[in-house]
Coordinates of C-alpha atoms in Angstrom, one line a residue:
M1 CA 0.0 0.0 0.2
E2 CA 1.8 3.1 -1.3
P3 CA 1.2 6.4 1.0
A4 CA -0.7 8.9 -1.4
G5 CA 0.9 12.3 -1.5
S6 CA 4.6 10.8 -0.9
E7 CA 6.9 10.1 -3.3
Q8 CA 9.4 6.9 -3.1
R9 CA 12.7 6.7 -5.1
G10 CA 14.4 3.4 -4.4
A11 CA 14.8 3.3 -0.6
V12 CA 14.1 7.0 0.0
R13 CA 10.7 8.4 0.6
E14 CA 9.6 12.0 0.8
L15 CA 6.7 12.9 2.7
R16 CA 5.2 16.4 2.5
L17 CA 4.7 18.0 5.7
H18 CA 2.4 21.4 6.2
L19 CA 2.9 23.4 9.5
V20 CA 0.7 26.2 11.0
T21 CA 1.3 28.7 13.7
W22 CA -1.1 31.2 14.5
N23 CA -2.0 33.3 17.7
V24 CA -5.7 33.3 17.4
G25 CA -6.5 35.9 19.9
T26 CA -9.2 33.7 21.8
A27 CA -11.5 34.1 18.5
S28 CA -13.5 31.3 17.3
P29 CA -12.4 29.6 13.9
P30 CA -12.8 31.5 10.9
P31 CA -15.5 30.3 7.9
D32 CA -12.5 29.1 5.5
V33 CA -9.0 27.6 5.9
T34 CA -8.6 26.4 2.2
S35 CA -5.6 29.1 1.5
L36 CA -4.1 28.2 5.2
L37 CA -3.8 24.7 4.6
Q38 CA -3.3 25.1 0.7
L39 CA -5.9 22.4 0.2
N40 CA -6.3 24.0 -3.4
S41 CA -2.5 23.3 -4.3
L42 CA -2.0 21.7 -7.5
G43 CA 1.1 19.8 -6.3
P44 CA 1.1 16.5 -4.4
T45 CA -1.3 16.4 -1.3
M46 CA 0.4 16.7 2.1
D47 CA 1.2 13.7 4.2
M48 CA 0.9 15.2 7.3
Y49 CA -0.5 18.9 8.8
V50 CA 0.9 20.0 12.1
I51 CA -1.1 23.0 13.7
G52 CA 0.2 24.9 16.4
L53 CA -2.4 27.9 18.0
Q54 CA -1.8 30.1 20.7
E55 CA -4.3 32.0 22.9
V56 CA -7.2 29.7 22.2
N57 CA -10.1 30.9 24.2
S58 CA -9.2 29.3 27.7
R59 CA -11.6 31.1 30.1
I60 CA -12.6 28.8 32.8
T61 CA -15.8 27.8 31.4
N62 CA -14.6 27.2 28.0
F63 CA -11.7 25.4 29.5
L64 CA -13.6 23.1 31.4
S65 CA -15.9 22.2 28.7
D66 CA -12.9 21.4 26.6
L67 CA -11.5 19.1 29.0
A68 CA -14.6 17.0 28.7
F69 CA -15.1 17.2 24.8
D70 CA -12.9 18.3 22.0
D71 CA -12.3 22.1 21.8
P72 CA -13.8 24.0 19.1
W73 CA -10.6 24.5 16.9
S74 CA -9.8 20.8 17.1
I75 CA -13.4 20.0 16.0
F76 CA -13.1 22.6 13.1
F77 CA -9.9 21.0 11.8
M78 CA -10.9 17.6 12.1
T79 CA -14.1 18.6 10.3
V80 CA -11.9 20.0 7.5
L81 CA -9.3 17.5 7.1
S82 CA -11.0 14.0 8.1
P83 CA -13.2 14.0 4.7
L84 CA -9.9 14.3 3.1
G85 CA -8.4 11.4 4.5
Y86 CA -6.6 12.6 7.3
I87 CA -6.8 11.5 11.1
K88 CA -5.9 13.5 14.1
L89 CA -3.0 11.6 15.4
S90 CA -2.3 13.4 18.5
S91 CA -2.9 16.5 20.1
V92 CA -1.7 18.3 23.5
R93 CA -3.3 21.4 25.3
M94 CA -2.2 23.7 28.0
Q95 CA -4.5 26.6 28.6
G96 CA -4.3 28.7 25.4
L97 CA -1.8 26.4 23.7
L98 CA -3.1 24.0 21.4
L99 CA -0.9 21.4 19.4
L100 CA -2.8 19.4 16.5
V101 CA -1.0 16.5 14.5
F102 CA -2.9 15.1 11.4
V103 CA -1.7 12.3 9.1
K104 CA -2.7 10.4 6.1
H105 CA -4.4 6.9 7.1
V106 CA -1.7 5.3 5.2
H107 CA 1.2 6.3 7.3
L108 CA -0.6 5.2 10.5
P109 CA 1.1 1.6 10.7
F110 CA 4.6 3.3 10.6
I111 CA 4.1 6.0 13.3
R112 CA 4.9 5.0 17.0
D113 CA 6.0 6.1 20.2
I114 CA 3.8 8.9 20.3
H115 CA 4.1 11.1 23.5
T116 CA 2.9 14.6 24.6
H117 CA 4.3 17.1 26.9
Y118 CA 3.6 20.5 28.1
T119 CA 5.8 23.0 29.9
R120 CA 4.6 26.0 32.0
T121 CA 7.0 29.1 32.0
G122 CA 4.3 31.8 33.3
L123 CA 4.5 33.1 36.7
Y124 CA 8.0 31.6 37.3
G125 CA 6.4 27.9 36.1
Y126 CA 3.3 27.9 38.0
W127 CA 1.1 29.1 35.2
G128 CA 0.6 28.0 31.7
N129 CA -0.5 31.1 29.7
K130 CA 3.1 30.9 28.6
G131 CA 5.3 28.0 27.8
G132 CA 5.5 25.1 25.2
V133 CA 3.3 21.8 24.6
T134 CA 5.2 19.2 22.4
V135 CA 4.2 16.1 20.6
R136 CA 6.9 13.5 19.6
M137 CA 7.1 10.2 17.6
S138 CA 8.8 7.8 15.7
L139 CA 7.8 8.2 11.8
Y140 CA 9.1 5.4 9.9
G141 CA 11.9 4.8 12.4
H142 CA 13.0 8.3 12.6
T143 CA 12.5 10.3 15.7
I144 CA 10.3 13.5 15.0
C145 CA 9.6 16.2 17.7
F146 CA 7.1 19.3 17.2
M147 CA 7.3 22.0 19.9
N148 CA 4.5 24.9 19.9
C149 CA 5.9 27.7 22.1
H150 CA 4.3 30.8 23.5
L151 CA 6.9 33.1 25.0
P152 CA 7.0 36.3 26.8
A153 CA 5.9 39.4 25.2
H154 CA 7.5 43.0 25.1
M155 CA 10.8 44.5 23.4
E156 CA 12.9 44.3 26.8
N157 CA 12.0 40.6 27.5
T158 CA 14.5 39.0 25.1
E159 CA 16.4 37.3 27.8
Q160 CA 13.3 36.0 29.5
R161 CA 12.2 34.3 26.0
L162 CA 15.7 32.6 25.8
D163 CA 15.7 31.4 29.5
D164 CA 12.3 30.1 28.8
F165 CA 13.0 28.3 25.8
E166 CA 15.9 26.6 27.2
K167 CA 13.7 25.3 30.1
I168 CA 11.1 23.8 27.3
L169 CA 14.0 22.3 25.9
E170 CA 15.0 20.6 29.0
M171 CA 11.7 18.9 29.8
Q172 CA 11.7 15.0 29.5
F173 CA 9.0 13.0 28.1
E174 CA 7.7 10.5 30.3
G175 CA 8.6 6.6 29.2
E176 CA 11.6 4.4 28.7
N177 CA 14.1 4.8 26.0
I178 CA 12.6 8.1 24.7
P179 CA 15.2 10.6 23.6
S180 CA 15.7 14.1 25.1
T181 CA 14.2 16.9 22.9
L182 CA 17.5 17.8 21.2
D183 CA 18.5 14.2 20.6
H184 CA 15.5 13.8 18.2
D185 CA 16.5 13.4 14.6
V186 CA 14.5 16.5 13.6
L187 CA 13.1 19.0 16.0
F188 CA 10.5 21.8 14.6
W189 CA 10.3 24.7 17.0
F190 CA 7.4 27.1 16.2
G191 CA 4.7 29.5 17.7
D192 CA 4.5 33.3 18.9
L193 CA 8.0 33.3 20.1
N194 CA 7.5 37.2 20.5
F195 CA 10.9 38.4 19.2
R196 CA 10.6 42.2 18.2
I197 CA 12.5 44.5 15.9
A198 CA 15.1 46.3 17.9
D199 CA 16.7 49.9 17.9
Y200 CA 14.9 51.0 14.7
G201 CA 11.9 53.4 15.5
I202 CA 8.2 52.5 14.4
H203 CA 8.6 55.1 11.2
F204 CA 11.7 53.5 9.8
V205 CA 10.1 49.9 10.4
R206 CA 6.8 50.9 8.7
E207 CA 8.6 52.5 5.9
S208 CA 10.8 49.4 5.2
I209 CA 7.8 47.5 5.0
N210 CA 5.9 49.5 3.0
N211 CA 8.7 49.7 0.4
K212 CA 9.0 45.5 0.8
R213 CA 12.4 45.9 1.7
Y214 CA 12.4 43.5 4.5
N215 CA 15.7 42.5 4.6
L216 CA 16.7 46.0 6.2
L217 CA 15.0 44.7 9.2
W218 CA 16.6 41.4 9.5
E219 CA 19.6 42.3 11.3
K220 CA 17.9 43.9 14.3
D221 CA 15.4 40.8 14.6
Q222 CA 15.8 39.8 18.2
L223 CA 15.7 36.2 17.2
N224 CA 18.6 36.5 14.3
M225 CA 20.4 38.4 16.7
A226 CA 20.2 35.8 19.3
K227 CA 21.1 33.0 16.8
K228 CA 24.5 34.8 16.4
K229 CA 25.3 35.0 20.0
E230 CA 23.4 31.6 21.9
A231 CA 25.2 28.4 21.2
F232 CA 22.0 26.5 21.7
L233 CA 20.1 28.4 18.6
Q234 CA 22.8 28.1 16.1
E235 CA 21.7 24.8 14.9
F236 CA 18.2 26.1 14.4
I237 CA 17.3 26.7 10.5
E238 CA 14.9 29.1 9.6
G239 CA 13.6 30.3 5.7
P240 CA 14.2 34.0 4.9
L241 CA 11.5 36.4 6.2
Q242 CA 10.3 37.5 2.9
F243 CA 6.8 38.1 4.3
K244 CA 5.5 41.3 6.1
P245 CA 5.9 40.9 9.9
T246 CA 2.8 39.4 11.3
Y247 CA 2.0 41.6 14.4
K248 CA 0.2 43.7 15.3
F249 CA -2.6 44.3 13.0
D250 CA -6.2 45.7 13.7
L251 CA -8.9 43.1 13.4
Y252 CA -10.1 42.3 10.1
S253 CA -7.7 44.5 8.2
D254 CA -4.0 44.4 7.1
V255 CA -3.5 47.6 8.6
Y256 CA -0.8 47.5 11.5
D257 CA -1.9 48.9 15.1
T258 CA -4.0 52.3 15.0
S259 CA -4.5 52.3 18.6
E260 CA -2.8 54.7 21.3
K261 CA 0.0 52.1 22.0
K262 CA 0.8 51.8 18.2
R263 CA 2.8 48.7 18.7
K264 CA 5.7 48.5 16.3
P265 CA 5.4 45.6 13.9
A266 CA 7.3 42.7 14.6
W267 CA 7.8 39.0 13.2
T268 CA 6.6 37.2 16.5
D269 CA 5.3 34.1 14.6
R270 CA 7.9 32.0 13.5
I271 CA 9.0 28.4 12.3
L272 CA 12.2 26.9 12.8
W273 CA 14.0 23.4 12.8
R274 CA 16.9 21.7 13.6
V275 CA 18.4 18.1 12.2
K276 CA 20.4 16.5 14.5
N277 CA 24.2 15.9 13.7
L278 CA 23.6 17.7 10.2
C279 CA 26.7 16.5 8.4
Q280 CA 29.0 20.0 8.0
H281 CA 31.1 18.1 5.3
A282 CA 29.6 19.0 2.2
S283 CA 30.4 17.4 -1.3
K284 CA 31.8 19.3 -4.0
E285 CA 28.5 20.2 -5.4
G286 CA 27.3 21.7 -2.0
E287 CA 25.2 19.0 -1.2
F288 CA 25.4 16.3 1.6
S289 CA 26.0 12.9 0.3
E290 CA 23.2 9.7 0.8
E291 CA 25.5 7.9 2.8
E292 CA 26.0 10.5 5.5
Q293 CA 22.2 11.0 5.6
T294 CA 19.3 9.2 6.5
I295 CA 17.0 12.1 6.8
S296 CA 16.9 15.5 5.4
V297 CA 14.4 18.4 5.7
T298 CA 13.7 20.9 2.8
L299 CA 11.7 24.1 3.2
N300 CA 9.5 24.5 0.0
N301 CA 7.8 27.8 1.1
Y302 CA 7.3 29.9 4.2
I303 CA 4.9 32.7 4.1
S304 CA 2.0 34.5 6.1
H305 CA -1.6 34.4 5.2
M306 CA -2.6 38.3 5.3
S307 CA -6.2 37.4 4.5
Y308 CA -7.0 36.1 8.0
G309 CA -8.2 38.9 10.2
I310 CA -9.7 37.4 13.3
S311 CA -6.8 38.3 15.7
D312 CA -3.9 40.9 15.9
H313 CA -1.5 38.3 14.5
K314 CA -1.4 36.8 11.1
P315 CA -1.1 33.0 10.6
V316 CA 2.6 31.7 9.3
T317 CA 2.9 28.4 7.2
G318 CA 5.8 26.5 6.2
T319 CA 5.6 23.8 3.7
F320 CA 8.3 20.9 4.2
G321 CA 9.7 18.0 2.4
L322 CA 11.2 15.2 4.7
E323 CA 13.3 12.8 2.7
L324 CA 14.0 9.6 4.7
K325 CA 15.3 6.2 4.3
P326 CA 12.6 4.1 6.0
L327 CA 13.9 2.0 8.9
L328 CA 10.7 0.4 9.0
S329 CA 9.1 -1.0 5.8
D330 CA 6.5 -3.4 7.1
P331 CA 3.6 -2.8 9.2
L332 CA 3.4 -4.6 12.4
I333 CA 0.0 -6.2 11.7
I334 CA -1.8 -6.7 8.5
L335 CA -5.6 -7.2 8.6
N336 CA -8.5 -7.7 6.3
P337 CA -12.1 -8.3 6.0
E338 CA -13.1 -11.9 5.2
G339 CA -15.8 -12.3 2.6
E340 CA -19.0 -9.9 2.1
W341 CA -19.8 -7.8 5.1
S342 CA -23.3 -6.9 5.9
A343 CA -25.3 -6.6 9.0
E344 CA -27.6 -9.7 8.2
H345 CA -25.0 -11.8 9.7
D346 CA -21.6 -12.2 11.8
V347 CA -18.4 -11.2 10.0
L348 CA -14.8 -12.2 10.4
I349 CA -11.6 -10.4 10.4
S350 CA -8.2 -12.1 9.7
Y351 CA -4.9 -10.8 10.9
S352 CA -1.3 -11.5 11.1
A353 CA 1.7 -10.0 12.9
V354 CA 5.3 -9.9 12.9
P355 CA 6.7 -12.2 15.2
E356 CA 8.3 -9.6 17.4
F357 CA 4.8 -7.7 17.8
P358 CA 4.2 -7.1 21.6
S359 CA 0.6 -8.1 21.7
S360 CA -1.6 -7.8 24.5
A361 CA -5.1 -8.8 26.0
W362 CA -6.2 -5.2 25.4
D363 CA -5.6 -5.0 22.0
W364 CA -8.5 -4.4 19.7
I365 CA -9.8 -4.1 16.1
G366 CA -12.0 -1.0 15.4
L367 CA -14.3 -0.7 12.4
F368 CA -14.2 2.9 11.0
K369 CA -16.0 5.1 8.7
V370 CA -13.3 6.2 5.9
A371 CA -13.7 9.5 7.0
F372 CA -12.9 8.9 10.7
R373 CA -11.6 11.7 12.7
H374 CA -9.3 10.1 15.6
V375 CA -8.9 6.7 17.1
N376 CA -11.7 6.8 19.5
D377 CA -13.9 7.6 16.5
Y378 CA -14.9 3.9 15.9
V379 CA -18.4 2.4 14.9
T380 CA -17.7 -0.6 16.9
Y381 CA -14.7 -2.8 17.9
A382 CA -13.5 -6.3 18.8
W383 CA -11.2 -7.3 21.4
V384 CA -8.6 -9.7 19.9
E385 CA -8.4 -12.3 22.4
D386 CA -12.0 -12.4 23.6
D387 CA -13.4 -12.2 20.4
E388 CA -10.8 -14.6 18.7
I389 CA -12.4 -17.8 17.0
S390 CA -9.4 -19.3 15.2
S391 CA -5.7 -19.2 15.2
N392 CA -2.7 -20.8 13.5
K393 CA 0.9 -19.7 13.3
D394 CA 0.0 -17.4 9.9
S395 CA -3.0 -15.7 11.1
K396 CA -5.9 -15.4 13.6
Q397 CA -9.3 -14.7 13.2
V398 CA -11.8 -12.6 14.9
Y399 CA -15.7 -12.1 14.8
M400 CA -17.8 -9.0 14.8
S401 CA -21.7 -9.7 15.9
A402 CA -24.4 -8.7 13.2
A403 CA -26.0 -6.5 15.6
E404 CA -22.9 -4.3 15.7
I405 CA -22.7 -3.7 11.9
P406 CA -24.3 -0.5 10.5
D407 CA -27.6 -1.1 8.8
M408 CA -27.2 1.1 6.1
G409 CA -23.8 -0.2 4.9
G410 CA -21.3 2.2 3.4
E411 CA -17.4 2.3 3.2
F412 CA -15.5 1.4 5.9
L413 CA -11.9 0.2 7.1
L414 CA -10.3 -1.8 9.8
C415 CA -7.8 -0.7 12.6
Y416 CA -5.6 -2.5 14.8
Y417 CA -5.1 -0.7 18.1
S418 CA -1.9 -1.7 20.1
N419 CA -2.5 -1.1 24.1
N420 CA 1.4 -1.8 24.4
L421 CA 2.5 0.9 21.7
Q422 CA -0.4 3.0 22.2
S423 CA -1.3 3.7 18.6
I424 CA -2.7 2.2 15.5
V425 CA -0.2 -0.4 14.1
G426 CA -2.4 -1.8 11.2
I427 CA -4.8 -0.7 8.8
S428 CA -6.9 -2.4 6.1
Q429 CA -7.8 -1.1 2.5
P430 CA -11.4 0.6 2.4
F431 CA -14.0 -1.9 1.7
Q432 CA -18.0 -1.9 1.2
I433 CA -20.5 -3.1 3.9
Q434 CA -23.7 -4.2 2.1
P435 CA -27.1 -2.6 3.4
N436 CA -29.2 -4.9 5.7
R437 CA -31.7 -6.0 3.0
T438 CA -34.2 -7.3 5.3
L439 CA -34.6 -4.1 7.4
I440 CA -34.8 -1.8 4.4
E441 CA -37.5 -3.8 2.8
K442 CA -39.2 -3.8 6.3
D443 CA -39.0 -0.2 6.4
L444 CA -40.2 0.1 2.8
T445 CA -43.4 -1.9 3.5
Q446 CA -44.0 0.3 6.7
E447 CA -43.7 3.2 4.4
E448 CA -46.3 1.7 1.8
N449 CA -48.8 1.0 4.8
S450 CA -48.4 4.4 6.1
W451 CA -49.4 6.1 2.9
M452 CA -52.4 3.6 2.7
Q453 CA -53.8 4.6 6.0
K454 CA -55.3 8.0 5.7
P455 CA -54.9 10.0 9.2
D456 CA -58.3 11.2 10.7
N457 CA -57.2 14.6 10.4
L458 CA -57.1 14.4 6.6
E459 CA -60.6 12.5 6.5
S460 CA -62.0 15.3 8.5
L461 CA -60.9 17.7 6.0
D462 CA -62.5 15.8 3.1
E463 CA -65.8 17.2 4.6
F464 CA -65.1 20.9 3.8

């Protein structure tokens, strides 16, 4: 099963990643995010979306509701992306910080060891209005980490921003054999980093922006300045800032702050990345040899989106190509529906596992609609041990009761969830479930009978 939207040349696979950072200023989702997610792009589809939001509405009533149910932004992006074949792989929330990761279904068996973490840095580490939320995983055997941060505001707080980021980098994931943040093969760092443009006055900054001479401002950008001095930042890479500073705008406009404060424009919203042990020995052509690298990151575009006006920040996106040599090529589980499926009879699932698969009595196989949103969005499920009906050295069979199968049928797929690995480790091809003919015929008969029996109120109308 070849993952859609990715290219494979020999042993190398290229995945397309679209990363979003947006301080939404407590606003509700906009009506449309087609351009933000580049859904009309003529190129190959994305394999993964990573969406980092800051200042999601976290008033106490909203936040308590979001703890019990998905928050409006998560629901919004799931509604947009699930019909296109993406599942919400993971998410992590800390007050106003939210990080969402969506992937194409076909990659699920090759994504493992998913962990999340959050680090508070507000109020000396006791308050989560500032800090970082992180998702890490193994992608085709390579370790990837995504870190969405909201750092302290204001021109004079550069050192505090750097101190807070160092603290976030030092956090440790819970679990065995999980690398530290900087030991991941690739680390993406993004968010409202709140770095400002130093020294220059507001008139010079605005004139440079109006004339699209952004390069005049780069050397006084506090993050660029810090990267030259701070050793821990020097391995982070960022694309050129060829777009207008993304803060601060009047709402629903592309006009910079006209309030009394008249904030100086700044590139507060940024996307950077770091490749571990990036080889510095370039070949004569100035490129790294394939033997020296098993994963590389290419930035395809880095832009802001001026049309969105729900907050005083403009969203920023980065589209990346991840070229990697898969260290995993086979799924841990291969599973398929047996025979024709319908709600008229019990149905069978066959599956096989690789010898080293760490199975558990708590593993289950879920039946999902093709446009399912997340791992808990199943129609029904079967326990792999309790519902097993046959087993041999090559494969096992599990049954599902007819009573659990949707009467109206449709297109579905099966996913095997591993309790030990806390992830989907096998997924079937989509397949059709036939409608329950008996139930449909019964419904039609009842409908015909209801038409034949004229209601009393219509009979009384006939008298007039």
